[in-house]
């Protein structure tokens, strides 16, 4: 919104659908107090996003599938586990809470292994559970596949409009431009963006299938019990002399 690396920033959060456009009363625009990346991430965090997310779900008029990426504040686990740098006493306390037995003489590395064994292979996220309880489902995009999310096209359009009309580089003016640009996005625009993303997904599915067809014939299964010497001997027996 402003020259790179200069001045304050605006944080924007919104939700929408190609079927009905932006979700009513789900627009969140607020100022970041500093232009530094660290301050931005501290001000747009899991607590703020969860509060916005719950309020957005309340405004959905029907059961919906919510598509999200894997940003850290989208992906808070439903249950907390000891971190890799957790102290031995904290890990022991967690194991006791989970009724997992351990010996007082076990080393920190051994305790960490017990934690690792207790963590389910399939991650369960807090927001997924919240959405499910409210009658909705969260679907997460594969990493590095933001092109499947129509809102990325909307952000690009909004930024383009702001860049064309931004002449003062004053935060109060940019904030007005942001709100106006968001309000000008119609349902028809969303529908086109959704159709574009669907075409990208369909094309990638076709490419994936073609790749599998090409690679499958050249995949070899090697049996460790097989011996090239045995095969040669068998072939020699079958040769006509």
PDB file of C-alpha atoms in Angstrom, residues 59-226:
ATOM      1  CA  UNK A  59     -22.454 -14.600   9.349  1.00  0.00           C
ATOM      2  CA  UNK A  60     -22.528 -17.572   6.972  1.00  0.00           C
ATOM      3  CA  UNK A  61     -26.119 -18.269   5.990  1.00  0.00           C
ATOM      4  CA  UNK A  62     -25.641 -21.953   5.151  1.00  0.00           C
ATOM      5  CA  UNK A  63     -23.212 -24.812   5.865  1.00  0.00           C
ATOM      6  CA  UNK A  64     -20.047 -24.002   3.947  1.00  0.00           C
ATOM      7  CA  UNK A  65     -16.591 -25.271   3.073  1.00  0.00           C
ATOM      8  CA  UNK A  66     -13.971 -22.750   4.172  1.00  0.00           C
ATOM      9  CA  UNK A  67     -10.766 -22.805   2.117  1.00  0.00           C
ATOM     10  CA  UNK A  68      -7.627 -21.611   3.887  1.00  0.00           C
ATOM     11  CA  UNK A  69      -3.894 -21.724   3.359  1.00  0.00           C
ATOM     12  CA  UNK A  70      -1.375 -22.906   5.933  1.00  0.00           C
ATOM     13  CA  UNK A  71      -0.322 -19.607   7.471  1.00  0.00           C
ATOM     14  CA  UNK A  72       0.837 -20.104  11.056  1.00  0.00           C
ATOM     15  CA  UNK A  73      -2.105 -18.274  12.640  1.00  0.00           C
ATOM     16  CA  UNK A  74      -4.504 -20.416  10.578  1.00  0.00           C
ATOM     17  CA  UNK A  75      -2.843 -23.591  11.786  1.00  0.00           C
ATOM     18  CA  UNK A  76      -2.820 -23.593  15.571  1.00  0.00           C
ATOM     19  CA  UNK A  77      -3.094 -27.195  16.722  1.00  0.00           C
ATOM     20  CA  UNK A  78      -6.176 -28.275  18.646  1.00  0.00           C
ATOM     21  CA  UNK A  79      -3.892 -29.584  21.372  1.00  0.00           C
ATOM     22  CA  UNK A  80      -0.565 -28.189  22.488  1.00  0.00           C
ATOM     23  CA  UNK A  81       2.482 -30.424  22.630  1.00  0.00           C
ATOM     24  CA  UNK A  82       5.872 -29.758  24.225  1.00  0.00           C
ATOM     25  CA  UNK A  83       8.181 -27.921  21.860  1.00  0.00           C
ATOM     26  CA  UNK A  84      11.572 -29.253  20.853  1.00  0.00           C
ATOM     27  CA  UNK A  85      13.264 -26.836  23.269  1.00  0.00           C
ATOM     28  CA  UNK A  86      10.943 -27.641  26.198  1.00  0.00           C
ATOM     29  CA  UNK A  87      12.538 -28.287  29.572  1.00  0.00           C
ATOM     30  CA  UNK A  88      12.680 -31.797  30.974  1.00  0.00           C
ATOM     31  CA  UNK A  89      10.344 -30.905  33.852  1.00  0.00           C
ATOM     32  CA  UNK A  90       7.737 -29.518  31.437  1.00  0.00           C
ATOM     33  CA  UNK A  91       7.839 -32.674  29.315  1.00  0.00           C
ATOM     34  CA  UNK A  92       7.468 -34.849  32.402  1.00  0.00           C
ATOM     35  CA  UNK A  93       4.474 -32.788  33.500  1.00  0.00           C
ATOM     36  CA  UNK A  94       2.881 -33.182  30.056  1.00  0.00           C
ATOM     37  CA  UNK A  95       3.465 -36.951  30.080  1.00  0.00           C
ATOM     38  CA  UNK A  96       1.842 -37.211  33.500  1.00  0.00           C
ATOM     39  CA  UNK A  97      -1.155 -35.227  32.250  1.00  0.00           C
ATOM     40  CA  UNK A  98      -1.496 -37.689  29.374  1.00  0.00           C
ATOM     41  CA  UNK A  99      -1.084 -40.684  31.715  1.00  0.00           C
ATOM     42  CA  UNK A 100       2.036 -41.755  29.838  1.00  0.00           C
ATOM     43  CA  UNK A 101       4.475 -43.585  32.075  1.00  0.00           C
ATOM     44  CA  UNK A 102       8.144 -42.655  32.228  1.00  0.00           C
ATOM     45  CA  UNK A 103      11.107 -43.280  34.447  1.00  0.00           C
ATOM     46  CA  UNK A 104      12.704 -40.443  36.432  1.00  0.00           C
ATOM     47  CA  UNK A 105      16.087 -41.576  35.144  1.00  0.00           C
ATOM     48  CA  UNK A 106      15.123 -41.279  31.479  1.00  0.00           C
ATOM     49  CA  UNK A 107      17.062 -38.653  29.584  1.00  0.00           C
ATOM     50  CA  UNK A 108      15.571 -35.629  27.870  1.00  0.00           C
ATOM     51  CA  UNK A 109      16.032 -37.298  24.484  1.00  0.00           C
ATOM     52  CA  UNK A 110      14.152 -40.382  25.661  1.00  0.00           C
ATOM     53  CA  UNK A 111      11.301 -38.262  26.984  1.00  0.00           C
ATOM     54  CA  UNK A 112      11.100 -36.414  23.685  1.00  0.00           C
ATOM     55  CA  UNK A 113      10.726 -39.738  21.909  1.00  0.00           C
ATOM     56  CA  UNK A 114       7.742 -40.537  24.117  1.00  0.00           C
ATOM     57  CA  UNK A 115       6.178 -37.207  23.161  1.00  0.00           C
ATOM     58  CA  UNK A 116       6.836 -37.892  19.493  1.00  0.00           C
ATOM     59  CA  UNK A 117       5.126 -41.281  19.769  1.00  0.00           C
ATOM     60  CA  UNK A 118       2.087 -39.657  21.408  1.00  0.00           C
ATOM     61  CA  UNK A 119       1.569 -37.038  18.701  1.00  0.00           C
ATOM     62  CA  UNK A 120      -1.026 -38.235  16.152  1.00  0.00           C
ATOM     63  CA  UNK A 121       0.199 -38.533  12.582  1.00  0.00           C
ATOM     64  CA  UNK A 122      -2.726 -36.508  11.265  1.00  0.00           C
ATOM     65  CA  UNK A 123      -2.638 -32.968  12.584  1.00  0.00           C
ATOM     66  CA  UNK A 124      -5.820 -31.617  14.147  1.00  0.00           C
ATOM     67  CA  UNK A 125      -6.252 -27.862  14.004  1.00  0.00           C
ATOM     68  CA  UNK A 126      -8.180 -25.711  16.447  1.00  0.00           C
ATOM     69  CA  UNK A 127     -10.041 -23.721  13.788  1.00  0.00           C
ATOM     70  CA  UNK A 128     -11.095 -26.901  11.984  1.00  0.00           C
ATOM     71  CA  UNK A 129     -12.777 -28.109  15.170  1.00  0.00           C
ATOM     72  CA  UNK A 130     -14.430 -24.727  15.737  1.00  0.00           C
ATOM     73  CA  UNK A 131     -15.814 -24.694  12.193  1.00  0.00           C
ATOM     74  CA  UNK A 132     -17.078 -28.265  12.484  1.00  0.00           C
ATOM     75  CA  UNK A 133     -18.913 -27.475  15.706  1.00  0.00           C
ATOM     76  CA  UNK A 134     -20.636 -24.582  13.919  1.00  0.00           C
ATOM     77  CA  UNK A 135     -21.699 -26.739  10.973  1.00  0.00           C
ATOM     78  CA  UNK A 136     -18.897 -25.921   8.527  1.00  0.00           C
ATOM     79  CA  UNK A 137     -15.792 -27.650   7.188  1.00  0.00           C
ATOM     80  CA  UNK A 138     -12.273 -26.325   6.647  1.00  0.00           C
ATOM     81  CA  UNK A 139     -10.285 -27.454   3.608  1.00  0.00           C
ATOM     82  CA  UNK A 140      -6.626 -26.469   3.493  1.00  0.00           C
ATOM     83  CA  UNK A 141      -4.779 -25.719   0.303  1.00  0.00           C
ATOM     84  CA  UNK A 142      -1.651 -27.743  -0.482  1.00  0.00           C
ATOM     85  CA  UNK A 143       1.505 -25.820   0.424  1.00  0.00           C
ATOM     86  CA  UNK A 144       2.624 -23.353  -2.265  1.00  0.00           C
ATOM     87  CA  UNK A 145      -0.672 -23.641  -4.196  1.00  0.00           C
ATOM     88  CA  UNK A 146      -2.242 -20.264  -3.452  1.00  0.00           C
ATOM     89  CA  UNK A 147      -3.247 -20.046  -7.134  1.00  0.00           C
ATOM     90  CA  UNK A 148      -6.197 -22.308  -6.269  1.00  0.00           C
ATOM     91  CA  UNK A 149      -7.653 -19.657  -3.953  1.00  0.00           C
ATOM     92  CA  UNK A 150      -9.826 -17.040  -5.730  1.00  0.00           C
ATOM     93  CA  UNK A 151      -9.164 -14.460  -3.033  1.00  0.00           C
ATOM     94  CA  UNK A 152      -5.566 -14.143  -4.249  1.00  0.00           C
ATOM     95  CA  UNK A 153      -6.929 -12.740  -7.520  1.00  0.00           C
ATOM     96  CA  UNK A 154      -9.162 -10.384  -5.566  1.00  0.00           C
ATOM     97  CA  UNK A 155      -6.218  -9.118  -3.504  1.00  0.00           C
ATOM     98  CA  UNK A 156      -4.321  -8.447  -6.728  1.00  0.00           C
ATOM     99  CA  UNK A 157      -7.241  -6.467  -8.133  1.00  0.00           C
ATOM    100  CA  UNK A 158      -7.667  -4.481  -4.916  1.00  0.00           C
ATOM    101  CA  UNK A 159      -3.955  -3.649  -4.779  1.00  0.00           C
ATOM    102  CA  UNK A 160      -4.048  -2.572  -8.415  1.00  0.00           C
ATOM    103  CA  UNK A 161      -6.932  -0.190  -7.783  1.00  0.00           C
ATOM    104  CA  UNK A 162      -5.180   1.312  -4.777  1.00  0.00           C
ATOM    105  CA  UNK A 163      -1.929   1.745  -6.699  1.00  0.00           C
ATOM    106  CA  UNK A 164      -3.752   3.650  -9.458  1.00  0.00           C
ATOM    107  CA  UNK A 165      -5.551   5.995  -7.082  1.00  0.00           C
ATOM    108  CA  UNK A 166      -2.966   6.414  -4.338  1.00  0.00           C
ATOM    109  CA  UNK A 167      -1.434   9.851  -4.770  1.00  0.00           C
ATOM    110  CA  UNK A 168      -0.740  10.970  -1.203  1.00  0.00           C
ATOM    111  CA  UNK A 169       0.754   7.837   0.418  1.00  0.00           C
ATOM    112  CA  UNK A 170      -0.976   8.906   3.616  1.00  0.00           C
ATOM    113  CA  UNK A 171      -2.316   6.078   5.706  1.00  0.00           C
ATOM    114  CA  UNK A 172      -5.725   7.660   6.281  1.00  0.00           C
ATOM    115  CA  UNK A 173      -6.194   8.050   2.509  1.00  0.00           C
ATOM    116  CA  UNK A 174      -4.971   4.535   1.775  1.00  0.00           C
ATOM    117  CA  UNK A 175      -7.364   3.134   4.355  1.00  0.00           C
ATOM    118  CA  UNK A 176     -10.265   4.786   2.526  1.00  0.00           C
ATOM    119  CA  UNK A 177      -9.004   3.423  -0.802  1.00  0.00           C
ATOM    120  CA  UNK A 178      -8.771  -0.095   0.622  1.00  0.00           C
ATOM    121  CA  UNK A 179     -12.323  -0.058   1.930  1.00  0.00           C
ATOM    122  CA  UNK A 180     -13.663   1.415  -1.311  1.00  0.00           C
ATOM    123  CA  UNK A 181     -11.791  -1.107  -3.466  1.00  0.00           C
ATOM    124  CA  UNK A 182     -13.132  -4.008  -1.408  1.00  0.00           C
ATOM    125  CA  UNK A 183     -16.682  -2.680  -1.542  1.00  0.00           C
ATOM    126  CA  UNK A 184     -16.484  -2.400  -5.343  1.00  0.00           C
ATOM    127  CA  UNK A 185     -15.778  -6.118  -5.818  1.00  0.00           C
ATOM    128  CA  UNK A 186     -19.005  -7.642  -7.119  1.00  0.00           C
ATOM    129  CA  UNK A 187     -20.381 -11.155  -7.027  1.00  0.00           C
ATOM    130  CA  UNK A 188     -19.747 -11.404 -10.783  1.00  0.00           C
ATOM    131  CA  UNK A 189     -16.048 -10.679 -10.256  1.00  0.00           C
ATOM    132  CA  UNK A 190     -15.902 -13.397  -7.631  1.00  0.00           C
ATOM    133  CA  UNK A 191     -17.624 -15.859  -9.946  1.00  0.00           C
ATOM    134  CA  UNK A 192     -15.042 -15.243 -12.680  1.00  0.00           C
ATOM    135  CA  UNK A 193     -12.175 -15.662 -10.213  1.00  0.00           C
ATOM    136  CA  UNK A 194     -13.678 -18.902  -8.928  1.00  0.00           C
ATOM    137  CA  UNK A 195     -14.075 -20.265 -12.452  1.00  0.00           C
ATOM    138  CA  UNK A 196     -10.464 -19.365 -13.235  1.00  0.00           C
ATOM    139  CA  UNK A 197      -9.192 -21.238 -10.167  1.00  0.00           C
ATOM    140  CA  UNK A 198     -11.351 -24.252 -11.008  1.00  0.00           C
ATOM    141  CA  UNK A 199      -9.791 -24.370 -14.481  1.00  0.00           C
ATOM    142  CA  UNK A 200      -6.307 -24.289 -12.955  1.00  0.00           C
ATOM    143  CA  UNK A 201      -7.162 -27.189 -10.665  1.00  0.00           C
ATOM    144  CA  UNK A 202      -8.700 -29.230 -13.478  1.00  0.00           C
ATOM    145  CA  UNK A 203      -5.647 -28.634 -15.673  1.00  0.00           C
ATOM    146  CA  UNK A 204      -3.293 -29.693 -12.878  1.00  0.00           C
ATOM    147  CA  UNK A 205      -5.314 -32.859 -12.221  1.00  0.00           C
ATOM    148  CA  UNK A 206      -4.982 -33.782 -15.887  1.00  0.00           C
ATOM    149  CA  UNK A 207      -1.232 -33.115 -15.813  1.00  0.00           C
ATOM    150  CA  UNK A 208      -0.901 -35.232 -12.671  1.00  0.00           C
ATOM    151  CA  UNK A 209      -2.685 -38.127 -14.356  1.00  0.00           C
ATOM    152  CA  UNK A 210      -0.510 -37.865 -17.461  1.00  0.00           C
ATOM    153  CA  UNK A 211       2.621 -37.788 -15.332  1.00  0.00           C
ATOM    154  CA  UNK A 212       1.557 -40.964 -13.534  1.00  0.00           C
ATOM    155  CA  UNK A 213       0.891 -42.689 -16.863  1.00  0.00           C
ATOM    156  CA  UNK A 214       4.359 -41.750 -18.106  1.00  0.00           C
ATOM    157  CA  UNK A 215       6.205 -42.711 -14.931  1.00  0.00           C
ATOM    158  CA  UNK A 216       4.362 -45.940 -14.103  1.00  0.00           C
ATOM    159  CA  UNK A 217       5.940 -48.088 -16.860  1.00  0.00           C
ATOM    160  CA  UNK A 218       9.464 -47.173 -15.750  1.00  0.00           C
ATOM    161  CA  UNK A 219       8.978 -47.840 -12.046  1.00  0.00           C
ATOM    162  CA  UNK A 220      10.818 -51.050 -11.152  1.00  0.00           C
ATOM    163  CA  UNK A 221      10.109 -53.210  -8.124  1.00  0.00           C
ATOM    164  CA  UNK A 222      13.314 -54.854  -6.969  1.00  0.00           C
ATOM    165  CA  UNK A 223      13.007 -58.024  -4.938  1.00  0.00           C
ATOM    166  CA  UNK A 224      16.081 -58.428  -2.728  1.00  0.00           C
ATOM    167  CA  UNK A 225      15.744 -62.215  -2.994  1.00  0.00           C
ATOM    168  CA  UNK A 226      16.175 -62.118  -6.762  1.00  0.00           C
TER     169      UNK A 226
END
